[in-house]
Amino acid sequence: MKRHRGSTLVELMLSMGAGSAVMLLGIGLVHQTLTLNEKSRKGADQNRILDHLAHQFRNDSHSAKEVQLLSDRSMTITSADGSIATYIAEGNFVVRERKQASTGDERERFALDDGAFARFEKRKDPERACIVVSKELGLHDTPPRIDVMVETLVGRWQSLERSERGTE
């Protein structure tokens, strides 16, 4: 009797099962990689938004001659050139409106992550303006996590200009 070289049905089934298991593991790994990539992209976008908000808030308050806290959800900053910047926290958005006589009005809207919120504070001695962006974690008895806290000296640029003129 002659022996045939080939594979039996059992060997074929075992190899197909092993190949399927390897493919399922590969698909799971690709899915997990794509999910992590999306989360990191969203985190990077949120960091850019918060950096831009902090930069605008610093510029407005450093050039301010007066800061008025309307509530913990809104603040008005009046600059030496007469422009008025109003910051309003609405849900998970912060809206910055700047009114200028020379160039017109500007409006920016900063989108925060779900569960994030902003609040404003004004402190004395020396006068400082503060914005705090926090996020509710949804855990029992856990306070909100502070994502960004910007505290600036009001009118810093004017005081620097006065001190430079005084030394000349």
XYZ file of N, CA, C and O in Angstrom:
672
model
N 0.823 -1.170 0.000
C 0.000 0.000 0.000
C 0.874 1.243 0.000
O 1.830 1.301 0.733
N 0.443 2.189 -0.792
C 1.199 3.414 -0.941
C 0.660 4.463 0.017
O -0.548 4.599 0.167
N 1.580 5.172 0.657
C 1.179 6.236 1.581
C 0.996 7.547 0.844
O 1.857 7.929 0.054
N -0.106 8.269 1.103
C -0.360 9.572 0.481
C 0.171 10.678 1.373
O -0.021 10.658 2.583
N 0.829 11.582 0.711
C 1.293 12.770 1.470
C 0.180 13.806 1.405
O -0.221 14.234 0.350
N -0.277 14.246 2.538
C -1.350 15.237 2.622
C -1.756 15.418 4.065
O -1.189 14.822 4.977
N -2.730 16.238 4.257
C -3.151 16.489 5.632
C -4.555 15.941 5.826
O -5.381 15.934 4.915
N -4.781 15.519 7.010
C -6.087 14.977 7.341
C -7.027 16.113 7.710
O -6.630 17.252 7.895
N -8.267 15.774 7.816
C -9.279 16.766 8.173
C -9.023 17.314 9.570
O -9.197 18.507 9.817
N -8.570 16.510 10.468
C -8.279 16.950 11.844
C -7.146 17.968 11.844
O -7.207 19.003 12.509
N -6.092 17.682 11.076
C -4.969 18.619 11.003
C -5.407 19.949 10.392
O -5.013 21.026 10.851
N -6.237 19.896 9.383
C -6.750 21.109 8.751
C -7.590 21.924 9.730
O -7.457 23.152 9.808
N -8.440 21.292 10.493
C -9.281 21.983 11.488
C -8.422 22.614 12.578
O -8.694 23.737 13.023
N -7.394 21.896 13.035
C -6.514 22.459 14.070
C -5.761 23.690 13.553
O -5.648 24.699 14.257
N -5.273 23.627 12.335
C -4.533 24.775 11.803
C -5.460 25.971 11.567
O -5.093 27.120 11.803
N -6.687 25.720 11.127
C -7.654 26.822 10.943
C -8.039 27.432 12.292
O -8.180 28.654 12.417
N -8.186 26.629 13.315
C -8.492 27.151 14.654
C -7.364 28.005 15.203
O -7.590 29.075 15.778
N -6.129 27.545 15.021
C -4.975 28.321 15.495
C -4.851 29.633 14.722
O -4.588 30.692 15.296
N -5.073 29.582 13.404
C -5.023 30.814 12.596
C -6.103 31.802 13.006
O -5.868 33.007 13.074
N -7.294 31.295 13.300
C -8.394 32.167 13.744
C -8.074 32.824 15.079
O -8.354 34.007 15.289
N -7.480 32.068 15.989
C -7.126 32.625 17.299
C -6.082 33.736 17.149
O -6.179 34.795 17.781
N -5.088 33.522 16.284
C -4.062 34.544 16.060
C -4.689 35.790 15.435
O -4.375 36.926 15.811
N -5.622 35.618 14.491
C -6.288 36.761 13.865
C -7.133 37.530 14.866
O -7.157 38.762 14.865
N -7.850 36.835 15.749
C -8.649 37.510 16.772
C -7.774 38.326 17.720
O -8.122 39.443 18.101
N -6.646 37.780 18.110
C -5.719 38.531 18.963
C -5.196 39.767 18.232
O -5.084 40.850 18.821
N -4.887 39.617 16.958
C -4.407 40.752 16.170
C -5.465 41.837 16.030
O -5.174 43.031 16.142
N -6.708 41.445 15.774
C -7.794 42.416 15.652
C -7.999 43.149 16.978
O -8.194 44.360 17.010
N -7.949 42.434 18.084
C -8.083 43.076 19.393
C -6.974 44.082 19.654
O -7.210 45.177 20.177
N -5.763 43.740 19.275
C -4.626 44.642 19.451
C -4.769 45.894 18.594
O -4.513 47.006 19.048
N -5.210 45.741 17.348
C -5.420 46.893 16.469
C -6.524 47.791 17.033
O -6.396 49.025 17.054
N -7.613 47.211 17.503
C -8.709 47.994 18.080
C -8.236 48.777 19.302
O -8.551 49.962 19.465
N -7.494 48.133 20.168
C -6.986 48.800 21.366
C -6.033 49.939 20.991
O -6.068 51.016 21.583
N -5.205 49.748 19.998
C -4.272 50.780 19.548
C -5.027 51.984 18.992
O -4.700 53.135 19.298
N -6.056 51.739 18.187
C -6.849 52.836 17.639
C -7.590 53.597 18.729
O -7.696 54.826 18.676
N -8.104 52.896 19.717
C -8.804 53.546 20.823
C -7.851 54.429 21.621
O -8.178 55.576 21.958
N -6.668 53.927 21.938
C -5.686 54.734 22.674
C -5.224 55.934 21.862
O -5.021 57.024 22.416
N -5.080 55.762 20.555
C -4.693 56.871 19.685
C -5.753 57.971 19.708
O -5.435 59.159 19.784
N -7.027 57.597 19.662
C -8.113 58.567 19.693
C -8.153 59.308 21.034
O -8.318 60.522 21.072
N -7.975 58.580 22.124
C -7.966 59.217 23.447
C -6.800 60.185 23.595
O -6.954 61.276 24.142
N -5.627 59.799 23.108
C -4.475 60.693 23.228
C -4.645 61.919 22.340
O -4.246 63.016 22.711
N -5.251 61.775 21.183
C -5.520 62.921 20.316
C -6.504 63.881 20.978
O -6.314 65.096 20.944
N -7.557 63.344 21.598
C -8.517 64.198 22.301
C -7.848 64.915 23.468
O -8.110 66.085 23.721
N -6.979 64.212 24.190
C -6.259 64.847 25.293
C -5.331 65.953 24.814
O -5.244 67.018 25.429
N -4.661 65.728 23.696
C -3.776 66.754 23.141
C -4.576 67.963 22.667
O -4.165 69.115 22.881
N -5.727 67.724 22.042
C -6.591 68.832 21.618
C -7.066 69.631 22.822
O -7.083 70.865 22.802
N -7.454 68.935 23.894
C -7.918 69.633 25.100
C -6.786 70.446 25.724
O -6.998 71.569 26.170
N -5.578 69.907 25.733
C -4.432 70.655 26.263
C -4.169 71.917 25.452
O -3.855 72.969 26.008
N -4.293 71.828 24.120
C -4.113 73.018 23.282
C -5.166 74.066 23.577
O -4.877 75.263 23.658
N -6.413 73.645 23.747
C -7.499 74.577 24.052
C -7.248 75.254 25.396
O -7.385 76.474 25.524
N -6.872 74.473 26.408
C -6.626 75.042 27.730
C -5.411 75.968 27.725
O -5.417 77.004 28.403
N -4.375 75.638 26.963
C -3.214 76.521 26.846
C -3.591 77.848 26.197
O -3.156 78.915 26.625
N -4.410 77.789 25.161
C -4.838 79.018 24.485
C -5.713 79.874 25.407
O -5.556 81.095 25.462
N -6.621 79.231 26.148
C -7.447 79.952 27.115
C -6.583 80.621 28.174
O -6.777 81.790 28.505
N -5.606 79.901 28.708
C -4.714 80.457 29.728
C -3.914 81.630 29.160
O -3.739 82.659 29.833
N -3.430 81.511 27.930
C -2.662 82.583 27.289
C -3.518 83.840 27.125
O -3.073 84.953 27.457
N -4.745 83.688 26.635
C -5.638 84.838 26.453
C -5.974 85.482 27.795
O -5.989 86.710 27.918
N -6.240 84.659 28.804
C -6.593 85.191 30.129
C -5.418 85.964 30.721
O -5.591 87.047 31.277
N -4.201 85.426 30.591
C -3.010 86.121 31.089
C -2.816 87.468 30.385
O -2.576 88.479 31.036
N -2.905 87.453 29.057
C -2.728 88.697 28.306
C -3.759 89.748 28.698
O -3.418 90.915 28.889
N -5.023 89.330 28.804
C -6.075 90.288 29.158
C -5.879 90.845 30.567
O -5.995 92.049 30.784
N -5.573 89.990 31.532
C -5.453 90.470 32.913
C -4.152 91.233 33.147
O -4.115 92.165 33.946
N -3.078 90.877 32.445
C -1.825 91.619 32.616
C -1.929 93.037 32.057
O -1.293 93.951 32.563
N -2.733 93.218 31.012
C -2.889 94.551 30.433
C -4.082 95.304 31.032
O -4.422 96.379 30.562
N -4.697 94.759 32.063
C -5.921 95.342 32.625
C -5.631 96.492 33.572
O -4.597 96.542 34.231
N -6.582 97.416 33.592
C -6.555 98.436 34.629
C -7.592 98.122 35.708
O -7.504 98.598 36.824
N -8.551 97.266 35.347
C -9.583 96.885 36.318
C -10.139 95.506 35.974
O -10.338 95.179 34.812
N -10.380 94.719 37.021
C -11.016 93.407 36.875
C -12.238 93.394 37.765
O -12.168 93.770 38.944
N -13.346 92.985 37.189
C -14.593 92.952 37.945
C -15.151 91.531 37.911
O -15.409 90.976 36.840
N -15.302 90.946 39.090
C -15.861 89.606 39.213
C -17.369 89.743 39.327
O -17.881 90.267 40.321
N -18.099 89.303 38.296
C -19.556 89.411 38.306
C -20.177 88.256 39.088
O -21.153 88.438 39.801
N -19.615 87.071 38.925
C -20.001 85.881 39.695
C -18.853 84.900 39.548
O -17.862 85.200 38.903
N -18.995 83.714 40.142
C -17.917 82.742 39.947
C -17.940 82.165 38.538
O -17.043 81.428 38.149
N -18.931 82.539 37.733
C -19.049 82.077 36.350
C -18.765 83.160 35.309
O -18.793 82.887 34.117
N -18.500 84.411 35.750
C -18.227 85.460 34.767
C -17.330 86.542 35.363
O -17.386 86.836 36.553
N -16.497 87.112 34.483
C -15.530 88.135 34.884
C -15.379 89.133 33.741
O -15.370 88.738 32.566
N -15.246 90.403 34.076
C -15.017 91.448 33.091
C -13.660 92.073 33.353
O -13.344 92.431 34.483
N -12.861 92.207 32.293
C -11.516 92.764 32.395
C -11.454 93.993 31.488
O -11.632 93.885 30.277
N -11.203 95.161 32.080
C -11.101 96.409 31.332
C -9.635 96.766 31.180
O -8.920 96.908 32.170
N -9.179 96.930 29.929
C -7.780 97.247 29.651
C -7.554 98.750 29.670
O -8.490 99.542 29.611
N -6.283 99.125 29.707
C -5.916 100.534 29.711
C -6.298 101.220 28.406
O -6.563 102.423 28.391
N -6.355 100.461 27.294
C -6.724 101.056 26.006
C -8.234 101.179 25.824
O -8.705 101.589 24.777
N -9.020 100.806 26.827
C -10.467 100.938 26.785
C -11.205 99.705 26.316
O -12.434 99.674 26.335
N -10.497 98.676 25.885
C -11.169 97.453 25.452
C -11.651 96.672 26.684
O -11.049 96.734 27.755
N -12.737 95.955 26.479
C -13.351 95.184 27.568
C -13.437 93.725 27.144
O -14.022 93.402 26.106
N -12.834 92.851 27.933
C -12.910 91.405 27.698
C -13.807 90.797 28.763
O -13.617 91.038 29.955
N -14.796 90.052 28.319
C -15.720 89.395 29.246
C -15.558 87.889 29.083
O -15.609 87.364 27.973
N -15.346 87.215 30.198
C -15.230 85.755 30.228
C -16.481 85.211 30.896
O -16.845 85.632 31.990
N -17.135 84.267 30.233
C -18.361 83.662 30.755
C -18.216 82.145 30.659
O -17.901 81.612 29.598
N -18.443 81.452 31.771
C -18.431 79.986 31.798
C -19.859 79.497 31.630
O -20.720 79.801 32.449
N -20.095 78.778 30.536
C -21.429 78.245 30.227
C -21.332 76.739 30.074
O -20.868 76.266 29.040
N -21.720 75.993 31.074
C -21.631 74.537 30.989
C -20.189 74.102 30.813
O -19.324 74.448 31.611
N -19.907 73.355 29.738
C -18.528 72.953 29.504
C -17.884 73.801 28.396
O -17.079 73.332 27.617
N -18.248 75.094 28.357
C -17.649 76.069 27.452
C -17.219 77.297 28.245
O -17.826 77.630 29.262
N -16.173 77.963 27.768
C -15.799 79.291 28.256
C -15.834 80.200 27.042
O -15.218 79.908 26.015
N -16.587 81.295 27.157
C -16.728 82.240 26.059
C -15.962 83.507 26.432
O -16.117 84.037 27.526
N -15.115 83.980 25.499
C -14.374 85.231 25.679
C -14.867 86.212 24.627
O -14.759 85.972 23.431
N -15.419 87.323 25.096
C -15.868 88.387 24.203
C -15.025 89.618 24.493
O -14.918 90.036 25.647
N -14.437 90.179 23.454
C -13.609 91.372 23.624
C -14.181 92.459 22.743
O -14.303 92.290 21.531
N -14.503 93.599 23.357
C -15.052 94.734 22.632
C -13.995 95.820 22.563
O -13.485 96.268 23.581
N -13.658 96.202 21.319
C -12.682 97.251 21.089
C -13.303 98.281 20.159
O -13.954 97.930 19.181
N -13.053 99.557 20.461
C -13.592 100.617 19.615
C -12.875 100.661 18.272
O -13.485 100.904 17.236
N -11.580 100.375 18.263
C -10.783 100.527 17.032
C -10.942 99.356 16.063
O -11.114 99.558 14.867
N -10.883 98.139 16.534
C -10.891 96.977 15.628
C -12.195 96.193 15.640
O -12.339 95.246 14.874
N -13.124 96.515 16.465
C -14.386 95.783 16.508
C -14.388 94.712 17.588
O -13.529 94.675 18.456
N -15.381 93.842 17.500
C -15.580 92.822 18.526
C -14.949 91.494 18.116
O -14.916 91.140 16.952
N -14.447 90.769 19.124
C -13.930 89.412 18.948
C -14.738 88.487 19.850
O -15.153 88.875 20.927
N -14.918 87.264 19.387
C -15.600 86.270 20.225
C -14.920 84.926 20.011
O -14.765 84.475 18.886
N -14.512 84.322 21.111
C -13.901 82.992 21.072
C -14.673 82.078 22.009
O -15.124 82.507 23.066
N -14.765 80.832 21.610
C -15.455 79.846 22.437
C -14.497 78.687 22.659
O -14.029 78.075 21.701
N -14.204 78.401 23.913
C -13.274 77.338 24.287
C -14.096 76.149 24.788
O -14.773 76.243 25.805
N -14.025 75.037 24.072
C -14.779 73.834 24.440
C -13.968 73.012 25.430
O -12.820 72.676 25.175
N -14.578 72.692 26.555
C -13.944 71.870 27.580
C -14.442 70.433 27.453
O -15.466 70.167 26.833
N -13.706 69.498 28.049
C -14.119 68.092 28.056
C -15.460 67.927 28.746
O -15.883 68.770 29.542
N -16.122 66.812 28.462
C -17.358 66.486 29.176
C -17.063 66.362 30.662
O -16.089 65.729 31.051
N -17.898 66.963 31.481
C -17.708 66.928 32.928
C -16.800 68.027 33.447
O -16.634 68.176 34.651
N -16.202 68.817 32.554
C -15.314 69.908 32.973
C -16.108 71.199 33.107
O -17.109 71.406 32.420
N -15.659 72.065 33.983
C -16.310 73.356 34.187
C -15.257 74.368 34.635
O -14.188 74.008 35.111
N -15.574 75.655 34.451
C -14.641 76.728 34.815
C -15.288 77.636 35.841
O -16.507 77.788 35.880
N -14.438 78.243 36.672
C -14.904 79.249 37.625
C -13.835 80.338 37.721
O -12.657 80.106 37.427
N -14.253 81.520 38.122
C -13.360 82.669 38.204
C -13.276 83.155 39.641
O -14.229 83.029 40.411
N -12.120 83.721 39.993
C -11.900 84.273 41.330
C -11.137 85.577 41.191
O -10.398 85.784 40.228
N -11.308 86.450 42.179
C -10.543 87.694 42.250
C -9.984 87.775 43.664
O -10.700 87.571 44.642
N -8.685 88.064 43.756
C -8.024 88.111 45.057
C -7.375 89.477 45.251
O -7.081 90.179 44.290
N -7.122 89.838 46.470
C -6.539 91.147 46.804
C -5.107 90.988 47.294
O -4.646 89.911 47.597
N -4.426 92.129 47.413
C -3.088 92.268 48.029
C -2.035 91.356 47.438
O -1.626 90.403 48.089
N -1.491 91.560 46.326
C -1.898 92.475 45.262
C -3.075 91.896 44.497
O -3.366 90.700 44.580
N -3.728 92.758 43.738
C -4.926 92.330 43.021
C -4.555 91.285 41.966
O -3.677 91.488 41.137
N -5.246 90.147 42.031
C -4.986 89.046 41.113
C -6.304 88.508 40.556
O -7.312 88.520 41.255
N -6.254 88.055 39.320
C -7.400 87.401 38.689
C -7.053 85.924 38.530
O -5.905 85.575 38.293
N -8.060 85.083 38.653
C -7.807 83.640 38.635
C -8.925 82.925 37.869
O -10.098 83.260 38.015
N -8.523 81.962 37.042
C -9.473 81.063 36.383
C -9.059 79.637 36.734
O -7.877 79.302 36.721
N -10.046 78.831 37.087
C -9.808 77.437 37.463
C -10.713 76.562 36.604
O -11.924 76.745 36.588
N -10.104 75.618 35.881
C -10.861 74.643 35.089
C -10.710 73.300 35.786
O -9.604 72.806 35.969
N -11.852 72.738 36.198
C -11.870 71.465 36.929
C -12.720 70.453 36.172
O -13.516 70.813 35.310
N -12.563 69.187 36.557
C -13.341 68.129 35.919
C -13.880 67.187 36.982
O -13.140 66.730 37.846
N -15.177 66.929 36.892
C -15.809 65.947 37.772
C -15.394 64.551 37.318
O -15.509 64.214 36.144
N -14.889 63.755 38.243
C -14.446 62.411 37.909
C -15.563 61.377 38.012
O -15.434 60.266 37.516
N -16.651 61.739 38.686
C -17.773 60.823 38.817
C -17.561 59.733 39.845
O -18.262 58.730 39.824
N -16.580 59.904 40.718
C -16.326 58.930 41.769
C -16.922 59.420 43.079
O -16.901 60.608 43.379
N -17.418 58.496 43.854
C -18.064 58.827 45.123
C -17.065 59.459 46.089
O -15.967 58.942 46.283
N -17.436 60.563 46.707
C -16.615 61.284 47.697
C -15.255 61.707 47.156
O -14.281 61.782 47.902
N -15.183 61.992 45.865
C -13.938 62.462 45.262
C -14.165 63.865 44.723
O -15.087 64.076 43.926
N -13.360 64.833 45.166
C -13.549 66.202 44.669
C -13.144 66.301 43.199
O -12.402 65.449 42.691
N -13.605 67.348 42.511
C -13.207 67.523 41.108
C -11.694 67.689 40.984
O -11.040 68.269 41.847
N -11.149 67.196 39.886
C -9.722 67.315 39.602
C -9.476 68.650 38.905
O -10.160 68.998 37.947
N -8.492 69.413 39.375
C -8.156 70.688 38.751
C -7.253 70.412 37.549
O -6.164 69.870 37.695
N -7.735 70.780 36.351
C -6.952 70.600 35.130
C -6.024 71.789 34.893
O -4.878 71.603 34.517
N -6.541 73.005 35.087
C -5.756 74.222 34.863
C -6.156 75.254 35.897
O -7.338 75.434 36.188
N -5.145 75.918 36.448
C -5.395 77.046 37.351
C -4.417 78.147 36.958
O -3.212 77.950 37.018
N -4.958 79.275 36.517
C -4.143 80.412 36.093
C -4.437 81.575 37.023
O -5.573 82.012 37.142
N -3.402 82.052 37.699
C -3.533 83.198 38.590
C -2.562 84.271 38.109
O -1.362 84.015 37.991
N -3.078 85.453 37.785
C -2.247 86.504 37.203
C -2.364 87.793 38.007
O -3.375 88.048 38.652
N -1.319 88.611 37.933
C -1.347 89.941 38.540
C -2.078 90.885 37.602
O -1.736 90.989 36.420
N -3.055 91.592 38.127
C -3.826 92.526 37.319
C -2.968 93.753 37.037
O -2.375 94.331 37.944
N -2.896 94.148 35.771
C -2.154 95.338 35.388
C -0.648 95.195 35.484
O 0.072 96.177 35.660
N -0.147 94.000 35.347
C 1.293 93.753 35.480
C 2.100 94.565 34.469
O 3.134 95.118 34.791
N 1.624 94.630 33.231
C 2.372 95.350 32.200
C 2.403 96.843 32.482
O 3.417 97.498 32.258
N 1.304 97.420 33.016
C 1.306 98.846 33.351
C 2.279 99.142 34.482
O 2.991 100.135 34.469
N 2.327 98.258 35.476
C 3.249 98.489 36.589
C 4.698 98.351 36.136
O 5.569 99.089 36.604
N 4.975 97.433 35.201
C 6.330 97.317 34.664
C 6.716 98.565 33.872
O 7.832 99.057 33.976
N 5.772 99.101 33.078
C 6.064 100.329 32.323
C 6.301 101.506 33.251
O 7.204 102.308 33.027
N 5.518 101.623 34.313
C 5.715 102.726 35.275
C 7.061 102.611 35.960
O 7.759 103.597 36.151
N 7.463 101.392 36.327
C 8.745 101.231 37.014
C 9.900 101.517 36.066
O 10.928 102.073 36.470
N 9.756 101.162 34.771
C 10.818 101.449 33.806
C 10.922 102.952 33.555
O 12.012 103.492 33.449
N 9.791 103.665 33.490
C 9.833 105.112 33.303
C 10.410 105.819 34.525
O 11.072 106.820 34.404
N 10.154 105.252 35.687
C 10.663 105.871 36.923
C 12.167 105.747 37.065
O 12.803 106.572 37.721
N 12.768 104.745 36.449
C 14.219 104.555 36.576
C 15.003 105.364 35.562
O 16.190 105.484 35.678
N 14.310 105.890 34.526
C 15.031 106.652 33.503
C 15.394 108.034 33.975
O 14.795 108.674 34.737
